């Protein structure tokens, strides 16, 4: 009797990982050449590991975990790095005339046949996750730069050819650092000069970790190479500089914002990696609680007024603003932004770059924008009295103004505007809502395990009217580098300025009274939103306490 192989989508539905509606939506949206499993992982509906385990059942091909696999270094000489990257595979071991190969797609018979012809071995494919394979390629095909590491101080006088020649060791080293950061899904790369060495550190899911140590004599060359790539002045070491790099890493385009800062041990360089492939456009994927999403959507759909997003640097404020702009972006409206810098370019929106060197400040840009017949204005950041005055004036003359401000929570934003010298009646007349936002780490979906909540967790949640009986914690697995966390999600606090709040502000009442009104209006504070996400098994109480404060 012929056994009919079940389709991948049906197996994922049967195992409860996705719904039939989600499957239909992905099948309609994905490009014809993209594999279904890859599209589902990209959408965040399943993890790499869940896909691999389902494919193992579907194809009857075993899967292998590469995190601590006992590779023999010479095995990698059989398959070139380019071939491994292009076909997403790595050689595992040789047994007799068989070469075992870990593949993302073990049904790629063209790649298998190419390997058989080039190596002379009978190829036996096994399954591995894309993440696992990319990390293995980055680790084991890593070039060694012994000649660079052994060089003496004369290397400081390297000619510029070595910094621009694509085959030179220093160029390859910088490319390798960028490639490793992309594979690790880092948001920032830090080139950190110390007294005796140079540290390369990656920020992954909001946490910095040491990636590698370079000898001190390589500092000047690495710094010069990055400056050349980002169009900075390599002869200037005394003042901070900002630049941008657009390049391709492992066949995908990436955009980096580069900042150099003189320190006592030389120039520190930080590169912010802008992931242009991430979904910035869908407000539903920002982590908004349903009530908060409804309130935020209602406020940004109003024809005039100011909506502010507050939070520290790196709390995802820009992503929330861009998602709101994308929702508002229609043929009949004129949207203009003034940003520093323009991080993501959005079609159909006029984006203006701040340039203080030529007098193009937020205030100057905003003043010019008002003469461009805008309907919606986005100001990258409200930093000073002049900018806030023009923003208020714009909102009172029928424009919707979106912006960010650096404060700890939503109520502190109102106090900050008053401290900046804005009259209370202008604040109440113009301000629609304030959204406070933080990013916290998600529990890894591959190793997350439910366990009973501690007594303290129960007590803290009960005080805020939330009942938590069990929590989810990550045990640590190869997918999350044994941290128990993978990816990040936002928590929000949406403060809507209603009539009661306006009256209190006009009477000059303090933050405590504003908070009472917010509680009466059933405002979900950062701590509440975080604990609700703990209850849903998305994050942990440790993460919530790290970014939000208890009353």
Coordinates of C-alpha atoms in Angstrom, one line a residue:
X1 CA 0.0 0.0 0.0
X2 CA 1.4 3.4 -1.0
X3 CA 1.8 5.8 1.9
X4 CA 0.7 9.3 1.1
X5 CA 2.9 12.0 2.7
X6 CA 1.0 14.6 4.6
X7 CA 1.5 18.2 3.6
X8 CA 3.6 20.5 5.8
X9 CA 0.8 23.0 6.4
X10 CA -1.7 20.3 7.4
X11 CA 0.8 18.8 9.9
X12 CA 1.5 22.2 11.5
X13 CA -2.3 22.8 11.9
X14 CA -2.7 19.3 13.4
X15 CA 0.0 20.0 15.9
X16 CA -1.7 23.2 16.9
X17 CA 1.2 25.5 15.9
X18 CA -0.8 27.5 13.4
X19 CA -4.4 27.9 12.4
X20 CA -5.9 27.2 8.9
X21 CA -6.6 30.9 8.5
X22 CA -2.9 31.8 9.2
X23 CA -1.8 29.1 6.7
X24 CA -4.2 30.5 4.0
X25 CA -3.0 34.1 4.6
X26 CA 0.7 33.1 4.3
X27 CA 0.1 31.0 1.2
X28 CA -1.6 34.1 -0.5
X29 CA 1.1 36.6 0.5
X30 CA 4.4 34.6 0.1
X31 CA 6.4 34.8 -3.2
X32 CA 5.9 31.7 -5.4
X33 CA 9.6 30.7 -5.1
X34 CA 9.7 30.9 -1.3
X35 CA 9.2 27.7 0.7
X36 CA 6.2 27.6 3.0
X37 CA 8.2 26.8 6.1
X38 CA 10.6 29.7 5.5
X39 CA 7.6 32.1 5.1
X40 CA 6.0 30.9 8.3
X41 CA 9.3 31.4 10.3
X42 CA 9.7 34.8 8.7
X43 CA 6.2 35.8 9.9
X44 CA 7.0 34.6 13.4
X45 CA 4.2 32.1 13.4
X46 CA 6.6 29.2 14.1
X47 CA 10.2 28.9 15.2
X48 CA 13.1 27.4 13.2
X49 CA 13.1 24.4 15.6
X50 CA 9.4 23.8 15.3
X51 CA 9.7 23.7 11.5
X52 CA 12.6 21.3 11.7
X53 CA 10.8 18.9 14.0
X54 CA 7.7 18.9 11.8
X55 CA 9.8 18.4 8.6
X56 CA 11.5 15.4 10.4
X57 CA 8.1 13.8 10.8
X58 CA 7.0 14.7 7.3
X59 CA 10.1 13.6 5.4
X60 CA 11.3 10.8 7.7
X61 CA 14.8 12.4 7.7
X62 CA 16.4 12.8 11.1
X63 CA 17.4 16.2 12.4
X64 CA 20.7 17.2 14.1
X65 CA 21.5 19.9 16.6
X66 CA 24.7 21.7 15.6
X67 CA 25.2 23.7 18.8
X68 CA 27.7 21.3 20.3
X69 CA 28.3 18.9 17.4
X70 CA 31.8 17.4 17.5
X71 CA 33.0 18.7 14.1
X72 CA 36.4 17.8 12.8
X73 CA 37.9 21.0 11.3
X74 CA 39.3 19.3 8.2
X75 CA 35.7 18.3 7.1
X76 CA 35.0 21.9 6.1
X77 CA 37.7 21.8 3.3
X78 CA 35.3 19.5 1.4
X79 CA 32.7 22.2 0.9
X80 CA 33.5 25.8 0.0
X81 CA 32.1 28.6 2.2
X82 CA 30.3 30.1 -0.8
X83 CA 28.6 26.8 -1.7
X84 CA 27.6 26.3 2.0
X85 CA 26.1 29.8 2.3
X86 CA 24.3 29.6 -1.0
X87 CA 22.7 26.3 -0.4
X88 CA 22.5 26.6 3.4
X89 CA 24.3 23.3 4.3
X90 CA 27.3 22.2 6.3
X91 CA 29.3 18.9 6.1
X92 CA 29.1 16.8 9.3
X93 CA 31.2 13.6 9.1
X94 CA 32.5 10.9 6.7
X95 CA 31.6 7.2 7.2
X96 CA 33.1 4.9 4.6
X97 CA 32.0 6.3 1.2
X98 CA 29.2 8.4 2.8
X99 CA 29.3 12.2 3.5
X100 CA 26.7 13.3 6.0
X101 CA 25.5 16.8 5.3
X102 CA 23.2 19.0 7.5
X103 CA 20.7 20.9 5.2
X104 CA 17.9 23.3 5.6
X105 CA 16.2 21.7 2.6
X106 CA 17.2 18.0 2.3
X107 CA 15.0 17.7 -0.8
X108 CA 17.3 20.0 -2.7
X109 CA 18.5 17.3 -5.1
X110 CA 20.5 19.7 -7.3
X111 CA 22.7 20.7 -4.3
X112 CA 23.1 17.1 -3.3
X113 CA 24.1 16.0 -6.8
X114 CA 26.6 19.0 -7.0
X115 CA 28.2 17.8 -3.8
X116 CA 28.4 14.2 -5.0
X117 CA 30.2 15.2 -8.1
X118 CA 32.6 17.6 -6.4
X119 CA 33.5 15.4 -3.4
X120 CA 33.1 11.9 -4.9
X121 CA 31.1 10.8 -1.8
X122 CA 27.6 9.4 -1.6
X123 CA 25.7 12.3 0.1
X124 CA 23.4 11.5 3.1
X125 CA 21.3 14.6 4.0
X126 CA 20.0 15.3 7.5
X127 CA 17.9 18.2 8.7
X128 CA 19.1 21.3 10.6
X129 CA 17.6 24.7 11.3
X130 CA 18.6 27.6 9.2
X131 CA 19.7 29.5 12.3
X132 CA 22.0 26.6 13.3
X133 CA 23.5 26.3 9.9
X134 CA 24.2 30.0 9.5
X135 CA 25.9 30.1 13.0
X136 CA 28.0 27.1 12.1
X137 CA 29.1 28.6 8.8
X138 CA 30.0 31.9 10.6
X139 CA 31.9 29.9 13.3
X140 CA 33.8 27.2 11.4
X141 CA 34.5 29.0 8.2
X142 CA 35.8 31.9 10.1
X143 CA 39.0 33.1 8.6
X144 CA 42.1 33.4 10.7
X145 CA 44.1 36.6 10.6
X146 CA 47.3 35.4 12.1
X147 CA 49.4 37.7 9.9
X148 CA 47.4 40.7 11.2
X149 CA 47.4 39.6 14.8
X150 CA 51.2 39.1 14.7
X151 CA 52.0 42.4 13.1
X152 CA 53.9 45.0 15.1
X153 CA 53.4 48.7 15.5
X154 CA 54.4 49.3 11.8
X155 CA 50.9 48.2 10.9
X156 CA 49.7 51.7 11.9
X157 CA 51.3 53.1 8.8
X158 CA 49.4 50.7 6.5
X159 CA 48.7 52.4 3.1
X160 CA 45.2 53.1 2.0
X161 CA 45.2 50.2 -0.5
X162 CA 45.0 47.8 2.4
X163 CA 41.9 49.6 3.7
X164 CA 40.1 49.5 0.3
X165 CA 41.3 46.3 -1.4
X166 CA 38.5 43.8 -1.0
X167 CA 41.0 40.9 -0.6
X168 CA 43.1 42.6 2.1
X169 CA 43.0 41.0 5.6
X170 CA 41.6 44.1 7.3
X171 CA 38.7 44.4 4.9
X172 CA 37.9 40.7 5.3
X173 CA 38.1 41.0 9.1
X174 CA 35.6 43.9 9.2
X175 CA 33.3 42.1 6.7
X176 CA 33.5 39.0 9.0
X177 CA 32.5 41.1 12.1
X178 CA 29.5 42.5 10.1
X179 CA 28.5 39.0 8.9
X180 CA 28.7 37.6 12.4
X181 CA 26.5 40.4 13.8
X182 CA 23.8 39.8 11.2
X183 CA 23.8 36.0 11.9
X184 CA 23.5 36.7 15.6
X185 CA 20.7 39.2 14.9
X186 CA 22.5 41.9 16.8
X187 CA 21.1 45.4 16.9
X188 CA 24.4 47.2 17.5
X189 CA 28.1 46.5 17.1
X190 CA 30.5 48.2 19.6
X191 CA 34.2 48.5 18.7
X192 CA 35.4 49.3 22.3
X193 CA 39.1 50.4 22.7
X194 CA 40.7 49.5 26.0
X195 CA 44.2 50.1 27.3
X196 CA 45.8 46.9 26.1
X197 CA 43.2 45.5 23.6
X198 CA 40.1 46.3 21.5
X199 CA 36.8 44.6 22.4
X200 CA 34.2 43.8 19.7
X201 CA 30.8 43.5 21.4
X202 CA 27.3 42.8 20.0
X203 CA 24.0 43.9 21.5
X204 CA 21.6 41.0 21.1
X205 CA 18.0 41.4 22.4
X206 CA 19.1 44.5 24.3
X207 CA 22.0 42.9 26.1
X208 CA 25.7 43.5 25.3
X209 CA 28.0 40.5 25.0
X210 CA 31.7 40.2 24.2
X211 CA 32.2 38.7 20.7
X212 CA 35.9 38.8 20.2
X213 CA 39.1 40.5 21.4
X214 CA 41.5 42.2 18.9
X215 CA 45.1 43.2 19.7
X216 CA 45.6 46.9 20.3
X217 CA 47.8 47.5 17.2
X218 CA 44.8 46.6 15.0
X219 CA 42.7 49.4 16.4
X220 CA 43.8 52.1 13.9
X221 CA 43.3 49.9 10.9
X222 CA 39.8 48.6 11.9
X223 CA 38.7 52.2 12.8
X224 CA 40.1 53.6 9.5
X225 CA 38.3 50.8 7.5
X226 CA 34.9 51.5 9.1
X227 CA 35.4 55.2 8.6
X228 CA 36.2 54.7 4.9
X229 CA 33.0 52.5 4.5
X230 CA 30.8 55.1 6.2
X231 CA 32.3 58.2 4.5
X232 CA 33.9 59.7 7.6
X233 CA 37.1 61.7 7.7
X234 CA 39.9 59.2 8.6
X235 CA 42.3 62.0 9.5
X236 CA 40.0 63.5 12.2
X237 CA 40.3 61.7 15.6
X238 CA 39.5 64.5 18.0
X239 CA 35.8 65.2 17.4
X240 CA 32.7 62.8 17.2
X241 CA 31.5 61.9 13.7
X242 CA 28.4 60.3 12.3
X243 CA 28.0 58.3 9.0
X244 CA 26.1 55.6 7.3
X245 CA 27.0 52.3 5.6
X246 CA 24.9 50.6 2.9
X247 CA 26.3 47.2 2.1
X248 CA 25.4 43.5 1.3
X249 CA 26.2 40.9 3.9
X250 CA 25.6 37.2 3.0
X251 CA 23.5 38.2 -0.1
X252 CA 21.2 40.5 1.9
X253 CA 21.2 44.3 2.0
X254 CA 21.9 45.9 5.4
X255 CA 22.0 49.5 6.5
X256 CA 24.3 50.7 9.3
X257 CA 24.3 53.9 11.3
X258 CA 27.9 54.6 12.4
X259 CA 29.0 56.9 15.3
X260 CA 32.6 57.5 16.3
X261 CA 33.5 59.0 19.7
X262 CA 37.0 60.0 20.9
X263 CA 37.9 58.3 24.2
X264 CA 41.1 58.2 26.3
X265 CA 42.1 54.9 24.6
X266 CA 41.2 56.0 21.0
X267 CA 38.0 56.2 19.0
X268 CA 35.0 54.1 20.1
X269 CA 32.8 53.1 17.2
X270 CA 29.2 52.0 17.5
X271 CA 27.3 50.7 14.5
X272 CA 23.5 50.4 14.7
X273 CA 22.2 47.7 12.3
X274 CA 18.9 48.7 10.7
X275 CA 17.0 45.6 9.7
X276 CA 15.1 46.7 6.6
X277 CA 13.4 43.3 6.3
X278 CA 11.6 43.5 9.6
X279 CA 8.0 44.2 9.7
X280 CA 7.8 47.9 10.7
X281 CA 4.5 48.4 8.9
X282 CA 2.0 46.4 11.0
X283 CA 0.8 48.0 14.2
X284 CA -0.7 44.6 15.2
X285 CA 2.8 43.1 15.4
X286 CA 4.3 45.7 17.8
X287 CA 3.1 43.9 21.0
X288 CA 0.2 46.2 21.8
X289 CA -2.3 44.8 24.2
X290 CA -5.8 44.8 22.5
X291 CA -7.2 47.7 24.6
X292 CA -4.0 49.8 24.2
X293 CA -4.0 49.2 20.4
X294 CA -7.6 50.4 20.1
X295 CA -6.8 53.5 22.1
X296 CA -3.6 54.3 20.2
X297 CA -5.3 53.7 16.8
X298 CA -8.2 56.0 17.8
X299 CA -5.8 58.8 18.8
X300 CA -3.6 58.7 15.7
X301 CA -6.7 58.6 13.4
X302 CA -7.8 62.0 14.8
X303 CA -7.4 64.9 12.3
X304 CA -5.4 67.2 14.6
X305 CA -3.5 67.2 17.9
X306 CA -0.3 65.8 19.2
X307 CA 0.5 62.1 20.0
X308 CA 3.8 61.6 21.8
X309 CA 5.8 58.4 22.3
X310 CA 8.1 58.4 25.3
X311 CA 10.9 56.0 26.4
X312 CA 14.6 55.7 26.6
X313 CA 17.0 55.3 23.6
X314 CA 16.5 51.9 22.0
X315 CA 13.0 51.3 23.3
X316 CA 11.4 50.9 19.8
X317 CA 9.8 54.4 19.6
X318 CA 10.8 54.8 16.0
X319 CA 9.2 51.4 15.0
X320 CA 5.9 52.5 16.6
X321 CA 6.0 55.9 14.9
X322 CA 6.7 54.3 11.5
X323 CA 3.9 51.7 11.9
X324 CA 1.5 54.6 12.8
X325 CA 2.6 56.5 9.7
X326 CA 2.2 53.5 7.5
X327 CA -1.4 53.1 8.7
X328 CA -2.1 56.8 8.0
X329 CA -0.3 56.8 4.6
X330 CA -3.1 57.3 2.1
X331 CA -3.3 58.9 -1.3
X332 CA -5.3 61.9 0.0
X333 CA -3.0 63.0 2.8
X334 CA 0.4 64.8 2.7
X335 CA 2.7 63.3 5.3
X336 CA 6.1 65.0 6.0
X337 CA 8.7 64.0 8.6
X338 CA 11.7 65.7 10.0
X339 CA 14.1 63.1 11.5
X340 CA 17.7 62.7 12.8
X341 CA 18.6 60.5 11.1
X342 CA 16.1 59.1 8.6
X343 CA 16.3 55.5 9.7
X344 CA 13.8 53.8 7.3
X345 CA 12.6 55.1 4.0
X346 CA 8.9 54.9 3.6
X347 CA 7.2 55.1 0.1
X348 CA 4.8 57.9 -0.3
X349 CA 6.1 59.9 2.7
X350 CA 8.3 63.0 2.4
X351 CA 11.2 62.5 4.8
X352 CA 13.6 65.4 5.8
X353 CA 17.0 64.8 7.3
X354 CA 18.2 67.1 10.2
X355 CA 21.6 68.7 9.5
X356 CA 22.7 71.0 12.4
X357 CA 25.9 72.0 10.5
X358 CA 23.9 74.0 8.0
X359 CA 21.2 75.2 10.4
X360 CA 18.7 72.5 9.5
X361 CA 17.4 71.8 13.1
X362 CA 14.1 70.1 14.1
X363 CA 12.7 73.6 14.8
X364 CA 13.9 75.0 11.4
X365 CA 12.7 71.9 9.5
X366 CA 9.3 72.0 11.3
X367 CA 8.8 75.7 10.5
X368 CA 9.5 75.0 6.8
X369 CA 7.2 72.0 6.8
X370 CA 4.3 74.1 7.8
X371 CA 4.6 76.0 4.5
X372 CA 4.4 72.7 2.6
X373 CA 0.6 72.2 3.1
X374 CA 1.0 69.0 5.3
X375 CA -1.8 67.0 6.9
X376 CA 0.3 64.9 9.1
X377 CA 3.7 65.8 10.5
X378 CA 6.2 63.5 12.3
X379 CA 9.0 65.2 14.3
X380 CA 11.8 62.7 15.2
X381 CA 12.2 64.1 18.7
X382 CA 11.1 67.1 20.8
X383 CA 14.3 68.3 22.4
X384 CA 13.8 72.0 23.2
X385 CA 11.3 74.8 23.8
X386 CA 11.3 76.1 20.2
X387 CA 10.5 72.7 18.7
X388 CA 7.6 72.1 21.2
X389 CA 6.2 75.6 20.6
X390 CA 6.0 75.0 16.8
X391 CA 4.6 71.5 17.3
X392 CA 1.8 72.9 19.5
X393 CA 1.1 75.7 17.0
X394 CA 0.9 73.1 14.2
X395 CA -1.5 70.9 16.1
X396 CA -3.7 73.9 16.9
X397 CA -4.0 74.9 13.2
X398 CA -5.4 71.5 12.2
X399 CA -2.4 69.2 11.8
X400 CA -1.8 65.8 13.4
X401 CA 1.7 65.9 14.9
X402 CA 3.5 62.6 15.9
X403 CA 6.8 62.8 17.9
X404 CA 9.0 61.2 20.6
X405 CA 10.2 62.6 23.9
X406 CA 12.6 61.2 26.5
X407 CA 10.7 60.7 29.8
X408 CA 10.2 57.8 32.2
X409 CA 6.4 57.3 31.8
X410 CA 3.4 58.9 30.2
X411 CA 2.4 61.2 33.2
X412 CA 6.0 62.5 33.4
X413 CA 5.6 63.6 29.8
X414 CA 2.9 66.1 30.7
X415 CA 5.1 67.4 33.6
X416 CA 8.0 67.7 31.2
X417 CA 6.1 69.8 28.7
X418 CA 5.0 72.2 31.5
X419 CA 8.7 72.3 32.7
X420 CA 9.8 73.2 29.1
X421 CA 7.7 76.4 29.5
X422 CA 4.5 75.4 27.5
X423 CA 1.4 77.0 29.1
X424 CA -1.0 74.5 30.7
X425 CA -3.9 75.7 28.4
X426 CA -1.7 75.0 25.3
X427 CA -0.8 71.5 26.6
X428 CA -4.5 70.6 27.2
X429 CA -5.6 72.1 23.9
X430 CA -3.0 70.3 21.8
X431 CA -2.1 67.0 23.5
X432 CA -4.3 63.9 22.5
X433 CA -2.3 61.1 24.0
X434 CA 1.1 59.9 25.4
X435 CA 2.4 56.4 24.8
X436 CA 5.2 55.2 27.1
X437 CA 7.1 52.2 25.7
X438 CA 9.8 49.7 26.7
X439 CA 11.3 46.7 25.1
X440 CA 11.8 43.4 27.0
X441 CA 13.1 40.0 26.0
X442 CA 10.7 37.2 25.0
X443 CA 11.0 33.8 26.5
X444 CA 12.5 31.4 23.9
X445 CA 9.7 29.5 22.2
X446 CA 11.9 26.4 21.8
X447 CA 12.9 25.9 25.4
X448 CA 10.2 27.8 27.3
X449 CA 8.7 25.6 30.1
X450 CA 5.8 26.4 32.4
X451 CA 6.4 26.4 36.1
X452 CA 4.4 27.6 39.2
X453 CA 4.6 31.3 40.0
X454 CA 6.6 32.2 43.1
X455 CA 4.9 33.7 46.2
X456 CA 6.4 37.1 45.4
X457 CA 5.2 37.0 41.8
X458 CA 1.7 36.1 43.0
X459 CA 1.7 38.9 45.6
X460 CA 2.9 41.6 43.2
X461 CA 0.4 40.6 40.4
X462 CA -2.5 40.4 42.9
X463 CA -1.8 43.9 44.1
X464 CA -2.4 45.1 40.5
X465 CA -5.5 43.0 40.1
X466 CA -3.8 40.3 38.0
X467 CA -3.9 36.6 39.0
X468 CA -0.8 34.7 37.9
X469 CA -0.7 31.0 38.8
X470 CA 2.1 29.9 36.4
X471 CA 4.9 31.5 34.5
X472 CA 7.0 30.5 31.5
X473 CA 10.8 30.4 31.7
X474 CA 13.4 29.4 29.1
X475 CA 15.7 26.5 30.2
X476 CA 18.3 27.6 27.6
X477 CA 18.9 25.9 24.3
X478 CA 21.0 26.4 21.1
X479 CA 18.3 28.6 19.5
X480 CA 18.7 31.2 22.2
X481 CA 22.5 30.7 22.9
X482 CA 21.5 29.2 26.3
X483 CA 20.0 32.5 27.6
X484 CA 16.4 31.4 27.8
X485 CA 15.3 34.4 25.8
X486 CA 15.0 35.0 22.0
X487 CA 13.6 38.2 20.4
X488 CA 12.0 41.2 22.0
X489 CA 8.5 42.5 22.5
X490 CA 7.2 46.0 23.6
X491 CA 5.1 46.9 26.6
X492 CA 3.0 50.1 26.4
X493 CA 1.2 52.6 28.6
X494 CA -1.4 54.6 26.6
X495 CA -2.5 57.8 28.5
X496 CA -5.4 59.4 26.8
X497 CA -5.9 63.1 27.7
X498 CA -9.6 63.3 28.5
X499 CA -11.7 66.2 29.9
X500 CA -10.9 65.4 33.6
X501 CA -7.2 65.2 32.8
X502 CA -7.4 68.6 31.0
X503 CA -9.1 70.2 33.9
X504 CA -6.5 68.9 36.4
X505 CA -3.6 70.1 34.2
X506 CA -5.2 73.6 33.8
X507 CA -5.6 73.8 37.6
X508 CA -1.9 73.0 38.0
X509 CA -2.5 69.7 39.9
X510 CA 0.5 67.4 40.3
X511 CA 1.5 64.0 38.9
X512 CA -0.2 62.1 41.8
X513 CA -3.6 63.6 40.9
X514 CA -3.1 62.9 37.1
X515 CA -2.3 59.3 38.1
X516 CA -5.5 59.0 40.0
X517 CA -7.5 60.1 37.0
X518 CA -5.5 57.7 34.8
X519 CA -6.3 54.8 37.1
X520 CA -10.0 55.8 37.1
X521 CA -9.9 55.7 33.3
X522 CA -8.6 52.1 33.5
X523 CA -5.2 53.1 32.0
X524 CA -2.9 50.0 31.6
X525 CA 0.5 51.0 33.0
X526 CA 3.8 49.6 31.9
X527 CA 4.0 47.3 34.9
X528 CA 0.4 46.0 34.3
X529 CA 1.1 45.4 30.6
X530 CA 4.3 43.6 31.5
X531 CA 2.6 41.3 34.0
X532 CA -0.2 40.5 31.5
X533 CA 2.5 39.4 29.1
X534 CA 4.0 37.3 31.9
X535 CA 0.6 35.7 32.4
X536 CA 0.4 34.9 28.7
X537 CA 3.8 33.2 28.9
X538 CA 5.5 35.8 26.6
X539 CA 8.1 37.1 29.0
X540 CA 9.3 36.7 32.7
X541 CA 8.8 38.9 35.8
X542 CA 12.6 39.5 35.9
X543 CA 12.4 41.2 32.5
X544 CA 9.4 43.3 33.5
X545 CA 11.1 44.5 36.7
X546 CA 14.2 45.3 34.7
X547 CA 12.5 47.8 32.5
X548 CA 9.4 49.0 34.6
X549 CA 9.3 50.4 38.1
X550 CA 6.9 49.2 40.9
X551 CA 4.8 52.0 42.5

